[in-house]
PDB file of C-alpha atoms and ligand atoms in Angstrom:
ATOM      1  CA  MET A   1     105.134  88.393 137.500  1.00 94.00           C
ATOM      2  CA  ILE A   2     106.478  86.926 134.332  1.00 98.00           C
ATOM      3  CA  ILE A   3     105.006  83.278 133.963  1.00 98.00           C
ATOM      4  CA  ALA A   4     107.457  80.640 132.438  1.00 98.00           C
ATOM      5  CA  LYS A   5     105.525  77.931 130.629  1.00 98.00           C
ATOM      6  CA  SER A   6     105.873  74.207 131.428  1.00 98.00           C
ATOM      7  CA  ALA A   7     106.691  71.748 128.569  1.00 98.00           C
ATOM      8  CA  LYS A   8     102.908  70.830 128.607  1.00 98.00           C
ATOM      9  CA  ASP A   9     102.093  74.571 128.368  1.00 98.00           C
ATOM     10  CA  LEU A  10     104.364  75.001 125.596  1.00 98.00           C
ATOM     11  CA  ASP A  11     102.649  72.117 123.701  1.00 98.00           C
ATOM     12  CA  LYS A  12      99.413  73.981 123.975  1.00 98.00           C
ATOM     13  CA  MET A  13     101.055  77.242 122.797  1.00 98.00           C
ATOM     14  CA  ARG A  14     102.435  75.576 119.812  1.00 98.00           C
ATOM     15  CA  ALA A  15      99.015  74.221 118.963  1.00 98.00           C
ATOM     16  CA  VAL A  16      97.352  77.551 119.102  1.00 98.00           C
ATOM     17  CA  GLY A  17     100.171  79.213 117.537  1.00 98.00           C
ATOM     18  CA  GLU A  18      99.927  76.826 114.604  1.00 98.00           C
ATOM     19  CA  LEU A  19      96.053  77.432 114.287  1.00 98.00           C
ATOM     20  CA  ILE A  20      96.281  81.214 114.090  1.00 98.00           C
ATOM     21  CA  ALA A  21      99.163  81.079 111.823  1.00 98.00           C
ATOM     22  CA  GLU A  22      96.895  79.016 109.249  1.00 98.00           C
ATOM     23  CA  VAL A  23      94.355  81.550 109.619  1.00 98.00           C
ATOM     24  CA  ARG A  24      96.717  84.332 108.850  1.00 98.00           C
ATOM     25  CA  GLU A  25      97.938  82.539 105.737  1.00 98.00           C
ATOM     26  CA  SER A  26      94.440  82.180 104.486  1.00 98.00           C
ATOM     27  CA  LEU A  27      93.933  85.697 105.067  1.00 98.00           C
ATOM     28  CA  ARG A  28      97.037  86.597 103.203  1.00 98.00           C
ATOM     29  CA  THR A  29      95.779  84.702  99.996  1.00 98.00           C
ATOM     30  CA  MET A  30      92.366  86.653 100.127  1.00 98.00           C
ATOM     31  CA  VAL A  31      93.768  90.244 100.272  1.00 98.00           C
ATOM     32  CA  LYS A  32      93.091  91.947  96.643  1.00 98.00           C
ATOM     33  CA  PRO A  33      91.566  94.993  95.434  1.00 98.00           C
ATOM     34  CA  GLY A  34      87.643  94.836  96.051  1.00 98.00           C
ATOM     35  CA  ILE A  35      87.621  92.701  99.297  1.00 98.00           C
ATOM     36  CA  SER A  36      86.777  94.393 102.427  1.00 98.00           C
ATOM     37  CA  THR A  37      88.183  94.138 105.714  1.00 98.00           C
ATOM     38  CA  MET A  38      84.772  92.976 106.912  1.00 98.00           C
ATOM     39  CA  ASP A  39      84.912  90.023 104.511  1.00 98.00           C
ATOM     40  CA  LEU A  40      88.401  89.280 106.021  1.00 99.00           C
ATOM     41  CA  ASN A  41      87.239  89.599 109.399  1.00 98.00           C
ATOM     42  CA  ASP A  42      84.269  87.188 108.694  1.00 98.00           C
ATOM     43  CA  ALA A  43      86.376  84.591 107.115  1.00 98.00           C
ATOM     44  CA  ALA A  44      88.952  84.612 110.146  1.00 99.00           C
ATOM     45  CA  ASP A  45      86.057  84.357 112.766  1.00 98.00           C
ATOM     46  CA  LYS A  46      84.704  81.554 110.952  1.00 98.00           C
ATOM     47  CA  MET A  47      87.963  79.697 110.421  1.00 98.00           C
ATOM     48  CA  ILE A  48      88.922  80.122 114.026  1.00 98.00           C
ATOM     49  CA  ARG A  49      85.609  78.817 115.413  1.00 98.00           C
ATOM     50  CA  ASP A  50      85.542  75.874 112.865  1.00 98.00           C
ATOM     51  CA  ALA A  51      89.091  74.905 114.372  1.00 98.00           C
ATOM     52  CA  GLY A  52      87.131  74.662 117.733  1.00 98.00           C
ATOM     53  CA  ALA A  53      89.093  77.970 119.102  1.00 99.00           C
ATOM     54  CA  ILE A  54      87.732  81.035 120.134  1.00 98.00           C
ATOM     55  CA  PRO A  55      88.440  84.543 118.508  1.00 98.00           C
ATOM     56  CA  THR A  56      90.328  86.248 121.454  1.00 98.00           C
ATOM     57  CA  PHE A  57      89.947  89.890 120.449  1.00 98.00           C
ATOM     58  CA  ILE A  58      85.997  89.714 120.524  1.00 98.00           C
ATOM     59  CA  GLY A  59      84.828  91.343 123.723  1.00 98.00           C
ATOM     60  CA  TYR A  60      88.543  92.085 124.722  1.00 98.00           C
ATOM     61  CA  HIS A  61      87.741  95.502 126.620  1.00 97.00           C
ATOM     62  CA  GLY A  62      84.605  95.456 124.317  1.00 97.00           C
ATOM     63  CA  PHE A  63      86.575  95.201 121.011  1.00 98.00           C
ATOM     64  CA  PRO A  64      83.937  94.107 118.418  1.00 98.00           C
ATOM     65  CA  TYR A  65      85.672  92.108 115.705  1.00 98.00           C
ATOM     66  CA  ALA A  66      87.768  88.915 115.537  1.00 98.00           C
ATOM     67  CA  ILE A  67      90.687  90.797 113.813  1.00 98.00           C
ATOM     68  CA  CYS A  68      92.130  94.194 113.739  1.00 98.00           C
ATOM     69  CA  ALA A  69      92.173  95.539 110.245  1.00 98.00           C
ATOM     70  CA  SER A  70      94.229  98.612 110.020  1.00 98.00           C
ATOM     71  CA  VAL A  71      94.608 100.390 106.574  1.00 98.00           C
ATOM     72  CA  ASN A  72      97.384 102.801 105.390  1.00 98.00           C
ATOM     73  CA  ASP A  73      97.814 105.418 108.124  1.00 98.00           C
ATOM     74  CA  GLU A  74      96.079 103.152 110.610  1.00 98.00           C
ATOM     75  CA  ILE A  75      98.478 101.541 112.816  1.00 98.00           C
ATOM     76  CA  VAL A  76      96.668  99.003 114.992  1.00 98.00           C
ATOM     77  CA  HIS A  77      93.373  98.226 116.302  1.00 98.00           C
ATOM     78  CA  GLY A  78      91.233  99.004 113.181  1.00 98.00           C
ATOM     79  CA  PHE A  79      87.799  98.240 112.833  1.00 98.00           C
ATOM     80  CA  SER A  80      86.670  96.008 110.083  1.00 98.00           C
ATOM     81  CA  LYS A  81      84.550  98.026 107.497  1.00 98.00           C
ATOM     82  CA  LYS A  82      82.604  97.106 104.435  1.00 98.00           C
ATOM     83  CA  ASP A  83      84.492  99.509 102.155  1.00 98.00           C
ATOM     84  CA  PRO A  84      86.598  97.725  99.441  1.00 98.00           C
ATOM     85  CA  LEU A  85      90.319  97.711  99.863  1.00 98.00           C
ATOM     86  CA  LYS A  86      92.036  99.768  96.880  1.00 98.00           C
ATOM     87  CA  GLU A  87      95.156  98.923  94.784  1.00 98.00           C
ATOM     88  CA  GLY A  88      97.995 100.553  96.374  1.00 98.00           C
ATOM     89  CA  ASP A  89      96.635 100.197  99.805  1.00 98.00           C
ATOM     90  CA  ILE A  90      98.506  98.460 102.683  1.00 99.00           C
ATOM     91  CA  VAL A  91      96.496  96.548 105.480  1.00 99.00           C
ATOM     92  CA  SER A  92      97.617  95.227 108.632  1.00 98.00           C
ATOM     93  CA  LEU A  93      95.681  92.078 109.764  1.00 99.00           C
ATOM     94  CA  ASP A  94      96.311  91.301 113.631  1.00 98.00           C
ATOM     95  CA  MET A  95      94.562  88.314 114.913  1.00 98.00           C
ATOM     96  CA  ALA A  96      94.539  86.102 118.056  1.00 99.00           C
ATOM     97  CA  ALA A  97      92.801  83.011 118.947  1.00 99.00           C
ATOM     98  CA  THR A  98      92.293  80.915 122.320  1.00 99.00           C
ATOM     99  CA  PHE A  99      92.505  77.209 122.113  1.00 98.00           C
ATOM    100  CA  ASN A 100      92.706  74.922 125.356  1.00 98.00           C
ATOM    101  CA  GLY A 101      93.171  77.729 127.521  1.00 98.00           C
ATOM    102  CA  PHE A 102      96.239  79.258 125.710  1.00 99.00           C
ATOM    103  CA  VAL A 103      96.608  82.188 123.256  1.00 99.00           C
ATOM    104  CA  GLY A 104      98.358  82.737 119.958  1.00 98.00           C
ATOM    105  CA  ASP A 105      98.658  86.503 118.547  1.00 98.00           C
ATOM    106  CA  CYS A 106     100.080  87.251 115.356  1.00 99.00           C
ATOM    107  CA  ALA A 107      99.874  90.242 112.750  1.00 99.00           C
ATOM    108  CA  MET A 108     101.054  90.913 109.071  1.00 98.00           C
ATOM    109  CA  THR A 109     100.968  93.665 106.736  1.00 99.00           C
ATOM    110  CA  VAL A 110      99.935  92.998 103.440  1.00 98.00           C
ATOM    111  CA  PRO A 111      99.907  94.773  99.974  1.00 98.00           C
ATOM    112  CA  VAL A 112      96.624  95.447  98.111  1.00 98.00           C
ATOM    113  CA  GLY A 113      97.615  94.813  94.481  1.00 98.00           C
ATOM    114  CA  GLY A 114     100.394  96.876  93.518  1.00 98.00           C
ATOM    115  CA  ILE A 115     102.068  99.111  95.933  1.00 98.00           C
ATOM    116  CA  THR A 116     105.169 101.787  95.775  1.00 98.00           C
ATOM    117  CA  ASP A 117     108.605 100.929  96.286  1.00 98.00           C
ATOM    118  CA  GLU A 118     108.430 103.083  99.443  1.00 98.00           C
ATOM    119  CA  LEU A 119     105.689 101.000 101.047  1.00 98.00           C
ATOM    120  CA  LYS A 120     107.330  97.689  99.982  1.00 98.00           C
ATOM    121  CA  GLN A 121     110.428  98.783 101.899  1.00 98.00           C
ATOM    122  CA  LEU A 122     108.405  99.881 104.924  1.00 98.00           C
ATOM    123  CA  ILE A 123     106.800  96.331 105.152  1.00 98.00           C
ATOM    124  CA  ARG A 124     109.968  94.515 104.560  1.00 98.00           C
ATOM    125  CA  VAL A 125     112.018  96.527 107.195  1.00 98.00           C
ATOM    126  CA  THR A 126     109.054  95.737 109.675  1.00 98.00           C
ATOM    127  CA  GLU A 127     109.418  92.232 109.096  1.00 98.00           C
ATOM    128  CA  GLU A 128     113.232  92.412 109.223  1.00 98.00           C
ATOM    129  CA  CYS A 129     112.746  94.267 112.642  1.00 98.00           C
ATOM    130  CA  LEU A 130     110.364  91.671 113.761  1.00 98.00           C
ATOM    131  CA  GLU A 131     113.054  88.817 113.028  1.00 98.00           C
ATOM    132  CA  LEU A 132     115.865  90.634 114.831  1.00 98.00           C
ATOM    133  CA  GLY A 133     113.540  91.196 118.011  1.00 98.00           C
ATOM    134  CA  ILE A 134     112.980  87.307 117.744  1.00 98.00           C
ATOM    135  CA  GLN A 135     116.736  86.450 117.386  1.00 98.00           C
ATOM    136  CA  ALA A 136     117.386  89.076 120.529  1.00 98.00           C
ATOM    137  CA  SER A 137     114.919  86.798 122.551  1.00 98.00           C
ATOM    138  CA  ARG A 138     117.477  84.778 124.443  1.00 98.00           C
ATOM    139  CA  VAL A 139     117.623  82.899 127.751  1.00 98.00           C
ATOM    140  CA  ASN A 140     119.724  85.351 130.068  1.00 98.00           C
ATOM    141  CA  GLY A 141     119.214  88.026 127.915  1.00 98.00           C
ATOM    142  CA  ARG A 142     116.988  91.029 128.643  1.00 98.00           C
ATOM    143  CA  VAL A 143     113.891  92.564 127.257  1.00 98.00           C
ATOM    144  CA  GLY A 144     115.805  95.659 126.445  1.00 98.00           C
ATOM    145  CA  ASP A 145     117.853  93.625 123.915  1.00 98.00           C
ATOM    146  CA  ILE A 146     114.734  93.088 121.824  1.00 98.00           C
ATOM    147  CA  GLY A 147     113.774  96.566 121.771  1.00 98.00           C
ATOM    148  CA  TRP A 148     117.399  97.676 120.855  1.00 98.00           C
ATOM    149  CA  ALA A 149     117.474  95.073 118.094  1.00 98.00           C
ATOM    150  CA  VAL A 150     114.197  96.561 116.568  1.00 98.00           C
ATOM    151  CA  GLN A 151     115.243 100.089 116.943  1.00 98.00           C
ATOM    152  CA  GLN A 152     118.778 100.047 115.733  1.00 98.00           C
ATOM    153  CA  HIS A 153     117.343  98.417 112.457  1.00 98.00           C
ATOM    154  CA  ALA A 154     114.296 100.769 111.944  1.00 98.00           C
ATOM    155  CA  GLU A 155     116.282 103.828 112.571  1.00 98.00           C
ATOM    156  CA  LYS A 156     118.544 102.993 109.601  1.00 98.00           C
ATOM    157  CA  PHE A 157     115.706 103.915 107.450  1.00 98.00           C
ATOM    158  CA  GLY A 158     114.498 106.847 109.336  1.00 98.00           C
ATOM    159  CA  TYR A 159     111.076 105.475 110.317  1.00 98.00           C
ATOM    160  CA  GLY A 160     109.280 106.499 113.146  1.00 98.00           C
ATOM    161  CA  ILE A 161     109.149 103.665 115.812  1.00 98.00           C
ATOM    162  CA  VAL A 162     105.648 103.593 117.652  1.00 98.00           C
ATOM    163  CA  ARG A 163     106.256 103.988 121.471  1.00 98.00           C
ATOM    164  CA  ASP A 164     102.639 104.194 122.418  1.00 98.00           C
ATOM    165  CA  TYR A 165     102.048 100.326 122.091  1.00 98.00           C
ATOM    166  CA  THR A 166     104.157  97.428 122.554  1.00 98.00           C
ATOM    167  CA  GLY A 167     104.732  93.759 122.394  1.00 98.00           C
ATOM    168  CA  HIS A 168     103.818  91.695 125.313  1.00 98.00           C
ATOM    169  CA  GLY A 169     104.187  88.411 127.362  1.00 98.00           C
ATOM    170  CA  ILE A 170     101.309  85.921 126.352  1.00 98.00           C
ATOM    171  CA  GLY A 171     100.148  82.570 127.687  1.00 98.00           C
ATOM    172  CA  ARG A 172      96.808  81.866 129.325  1.00 98.00           C
ATOM    173  CA  GLN A 173      96.143  85.600 128.900  1.00 98.00           C
ATOM    174  CA  MET A 174      96.816  87.488 125.624  1.00 98.00           C
ATOM    175  CA  HIS A 175      98.504  90.376 127.572  1.00 98.00           C
ATOM    176  CA  GLU A 176     100.673  89.012 130.269  1.00 98.00           C
ATOM    177  CA  ALA A 177     103.927  90.569 131.730  1.00 98.00           C
ATOM    178  CA  PRO A 178     106.405  91.793 130.436  1.00 98.00           C
ATOM    179  CA  GLN A 179     105.698  94.740 128.245  1.00 98.00           C
ATOM    180  CA  ILE A 180     108.109  94.603 125.238  1.00 98.00           C
ATOM    181  CA  PRO A 181     108.811  97.913 123.782  1.00 98.00           C
ATOM    182  CA  ASN A 182     110.133  98.448 120.168  1.00 98.00           C
ATOM    183  CA  HIS A 183     112.871 100.524 121.321  1.00 98.00           C
ATOM    184  CA  GLY A 184     115.533 100.430 124.392  1.00 98.00           C
ATOM    185  CA  ARG A 185     118.919  99.834 125.531  1.00 98.00           C
ATOM    186  CA  ALA A 186     120.606  96.326 125.367  1.00 98.00           C
ATOM    187  CA  GLY A 187     121.177  94.802 128.661  1.00 98.00           C
ATOM    188  CA  THR A 188     118.376  96.646 130.367  1.00 98.00           C
ATOM    189  CA  LYS A 189     115.116  95.553 131.790  1.00 98.00           C
ATOM    190  CA  GLU A 190     113.674  92.195 132.733  1.00 98.00           C
ATOM    191  CA  LYS A 191     115.842  89.251 132.550  1.00 98.00           C
ATOM    192  CA  ILE A 192     114.565  86.419 130.048  1.00 98.00           C
ATOM    193  CA  ARG A 193     114.358  82.842 131.181  1.00 98.00           C
ATOM    194  CA  ALA A 194     113.561  79.740 129.406  1.00 98.00           C
ATOM    195  CA  GLY A 195     109.819  79.088 129.032  1.00 98.00           C
ATOM    196  CA  TYR A 196     108.797  82.812 128.518  1.00 98.00           C
ATOM    197  CA  CYS A 197     106.511  83.418 125.715  1.00 98.00           C
ATOM    198  CA  PHE A 198     106.437  86.627 123.942  1.00 98.00           C
ATOM    199  CA  ALA A 199     104.399  88.467 121.286  1.00 99.00           C
ATOM    200  CA  ILE A 200     106.887  90.559 119.394  1.00 98.00           C
ATOM    201  CA  GLU A 201     105.113  93.271 117.312  1.00 98.00           C
ATOM    202  CA  PRO A 202     106.957  96.392 115.761  1.00 98.00           C
ATOM    203  CA  MET A 203     104.978  99.213 114.343  1.00 98.00           C
ATOM    204  CA  LEU A 204     106.767 101.335 112.012  1.00 98.00           C
ATOM    205  CA  ASN A 205     105.684 104.811 110.461  1.00 98.00           C
ATOM    206  CA  LEU A 206     106.668 106.332 107.249  1.00 98.00           C
ATOM    207  CA  GLY A 207     106.804 109.529 109.114  1.00 98.00           C
ATOM    208  CA  THR A 208     106.391 110.572 112.824  1.00 98.00           C
ATOM    209  CA  ALA A 209     105.987 107.966 115.530  1.00 98.00           C
ATOM    210  CA  GLU A 210     103.431 110.195 117.135  1.00 98.00           C
ATOM    211  CA  THR A 211      99.883 108.675 117.241  1.00 98.00           C
ATOM    212  CA  LYS A 212      96.250 109.448 117.943  1.00 98.00           C
ATOM    213  CA  THR A 213      93.101 107.401 118.901  1.00 98.00           C
ATOM    214  CA  LEU A 214      89.966 108.033 116.479  1.00 98.00           C
ATOM    215  CA  SER A 215      86.601 108.580 117.882  1.00 98.00           C
ATOM    216  CA  ASP A 216      85.747 105.113 117.526  1.00 97.00           C
ATOM    217  CA  LYS A 217      88.015 104.685 120.806  1.00 97.00           C
ATOM    218  CA  TRP A 218      90.183 102.129 119.284  1.00 98.00           C
ATOM    219  CA  THR A 219      91.635 102.889 115.823  1.00 98.00           C
ATOM    220  CA  VAL A 220      95.109 104.283 116.408  1.00 98.00           C
ATOM    221  CA  VAL A 221      96.489 106.321 113.447  1.00 98.00           C
ATOM    222  CA  THR A 222      99.487 108.075 112.725  1.00 98.00           C
ATOM    223  CA  LEU A 223      99.473 111.686 113.713  1.00 98.00           C
ATOM    224  CA  ASP A 224     100.754 113.069 110.305  1.00 98.00           C
ATOM    225  CA  GLY A 225      98.647 110.744 108.128  1.00 98.00           C
ATOM    226  CA  LYS A 226     101.548 108.906 106.641  1.00 98.00           C
ATOM    227  CA  PRO A 227     101.249 104.993 106.400  1.00 98.00           C
ATOM    228  CA  SER A 228     102.118 102.552 108.812  1.00 98.00           C
ATOM    229  CA  ALA A 229     103.229  98.841 108.942  1.00 99.00           C
ATOM    230  CA  HIS A 230     102.987  96.255 111.692  1.00 98.00           C
ATOM    231  CA  ALA A 231     104.273  92.609 112.045  1.00 98.00           C
ATOM    232  CA  GLU A 232     103.836  90.271 114.847  1.00 98.00           C
ATOM    233  CA  HIS A 233     104.906  86.635 115.918  1.00 98.00           C
ATOM    234  CA  THR A 234     104.276  84.729 119.289  1.00 98.00           C
ATOM    235  CA  LEU A 235     107.452  82.878 120.300  1.00 98.00           C
ATOM    236  CA  ALA A 236     108.754  80.868 122.959  1.00 98.00           C
ATOM    237  CA  VAL A 237     112.213  81.114 124.428  1.00 98.00           C
ATOM    238  CA  THR A 238     113.663  77.683 124.885  1.00 98.00           C
ATOM    239  CA  LEU A 239     117.260  76.680 125.832  1.00 97.00           C
ATOM    240  CA  ASP A 240     117.955  75.877 122.176  1.00 96.00           C
ATOM    241  CA  GLY A 241     116.952  79.598 121.213  1.00 97.00           C
ATOM    242  CA  PRO A 242     113.630  81.367 120.198  1.00 98.00           C
ATOM    243  CA  GLU A 243     110.990  79.314 118.814  1.00 98.00           C
ATOM    244  CA  ILE A 244     108.497  81.096 116.489  1.00 98.00           C
ATOM    245  CA  LEU A 245     104.872  79.437 117.527  1.00 98.00           C
ATOM    246  CA  THR A 246     102.643  81.404 114.930  1.00 98.00           C
ATOM    247  CA  LEU A 247     104.185  79.613 111.879  1.00 98.00           C
ATOM    248  CA  THR A 248     102.176  77.103 109.611  1.00 98.00           C
ATOM    249  CA  ARG A 249     103.411  73.433 109.828  1.00 96.00           C
ATOM    250  CA  GLU A 250     104.682  74.111 106.152  1.00 96.00           C
ATOM    251  CA  GLN A 251     106.636  77.449 107.334  1.00 97.00           C
ATOM    252  CA  LYS A 252     108.402  75.491 110.163  1.00 96.00           C
ATOM    253  CA  LYS A 253     109.442  72.950 107.722  1.00 95.00           C
ATOM    254  CA  LEU A 254     110.853  75.522 105.326  1.00 95.00           C
ATOM    255  CA  ARG A 255     112.486  77.408 108.383  1.00 92.00           C
ATOM    256  CA  ASN A 256     114.083  74.186 109.760  1.00 89.00           C
ATOM    257  CA  ALA A 257     115.498  73.214 106.452  1.00 92.00           C
ATOM    258  CA  ALA A 258     116.903  76.747 105.913  1.00 90.00           C
ATOM    259  CA  ARG A 259     118.612  76.609 109.391  1.00 83.00           C
ATOM    260  CA  THR A 260     119.979  73.166 108.618  1.00 82.00           C
ATOM    261  CA  GLU A 261     121.468  74.120 105.417  1.00 81.00           C
ATOM    262  CA  THR A 262     123.254  77.168 106.906  1.00 74.00           C
ATOM    263  CA  VAL A 263     124.929  75.044 109.885  1.00 66.00           C
ATOM    264  CA  PRO A 264     128.561  74.515 108.925  1.00 63.00           C
ATOM    265  CA  ALA A 265     129.571  70.703 108.477  1.00 53.00           C
TER     266      ALA A 265
HETATM  267 MG1   MG B 301      99.794  91.346 120.300  1.00 85.99          MG
END
């Protein structure tokens, strides 16, 4: 069953969304050659707890860290490590917090120092796919519209679209119905209603879409060893359109200003 959130619930989703977005933006500024994913994990853990929230990932089916840190060919669910990140790496940082009983979940892929144009494009297109998936999240639309929006853009670039992992409904639980695949056909699957909250999270690979899981039972990597990028937001579907919840207050202002500018007089 898909749970539509009440106005009160949505206020709590907004609060936790903003909280985890602040953590994400702090981590973004910390990523540089020499820092380890364990340093980033520890910083995220502290920020989330200092804000009075709980790092949702810790203990989730036994997951041991506050963030998932997935470097280069790691797609998702990577373990934090003490090895320093190196110039030219890309790192996906996925994080979630629980606050006042509701969960906010987001991820970004960040360059470590200078990276190749090929990797810059992979990250950019992954973010564009996320944005297109968000824009496809409309009242009376269908979940298949989201997957289609992501797929048709990713395929223009020949990227492998990971099918083994999907986005998801979100609310009091991190993972609620429905599953939100990053591929699909418009007009298919569940009908979207006001109050639904989704975490949309395209995972795009430079090579094959095929994945395998490492012996740590968590870290998912590309089968061909080529790099992968990941981006995620939590959003609410409202009668006015999709509302991204995992933005900082500053980012919301900028986004609203940009939208006002594009509205014809
Ligand atoms: Mg998620």
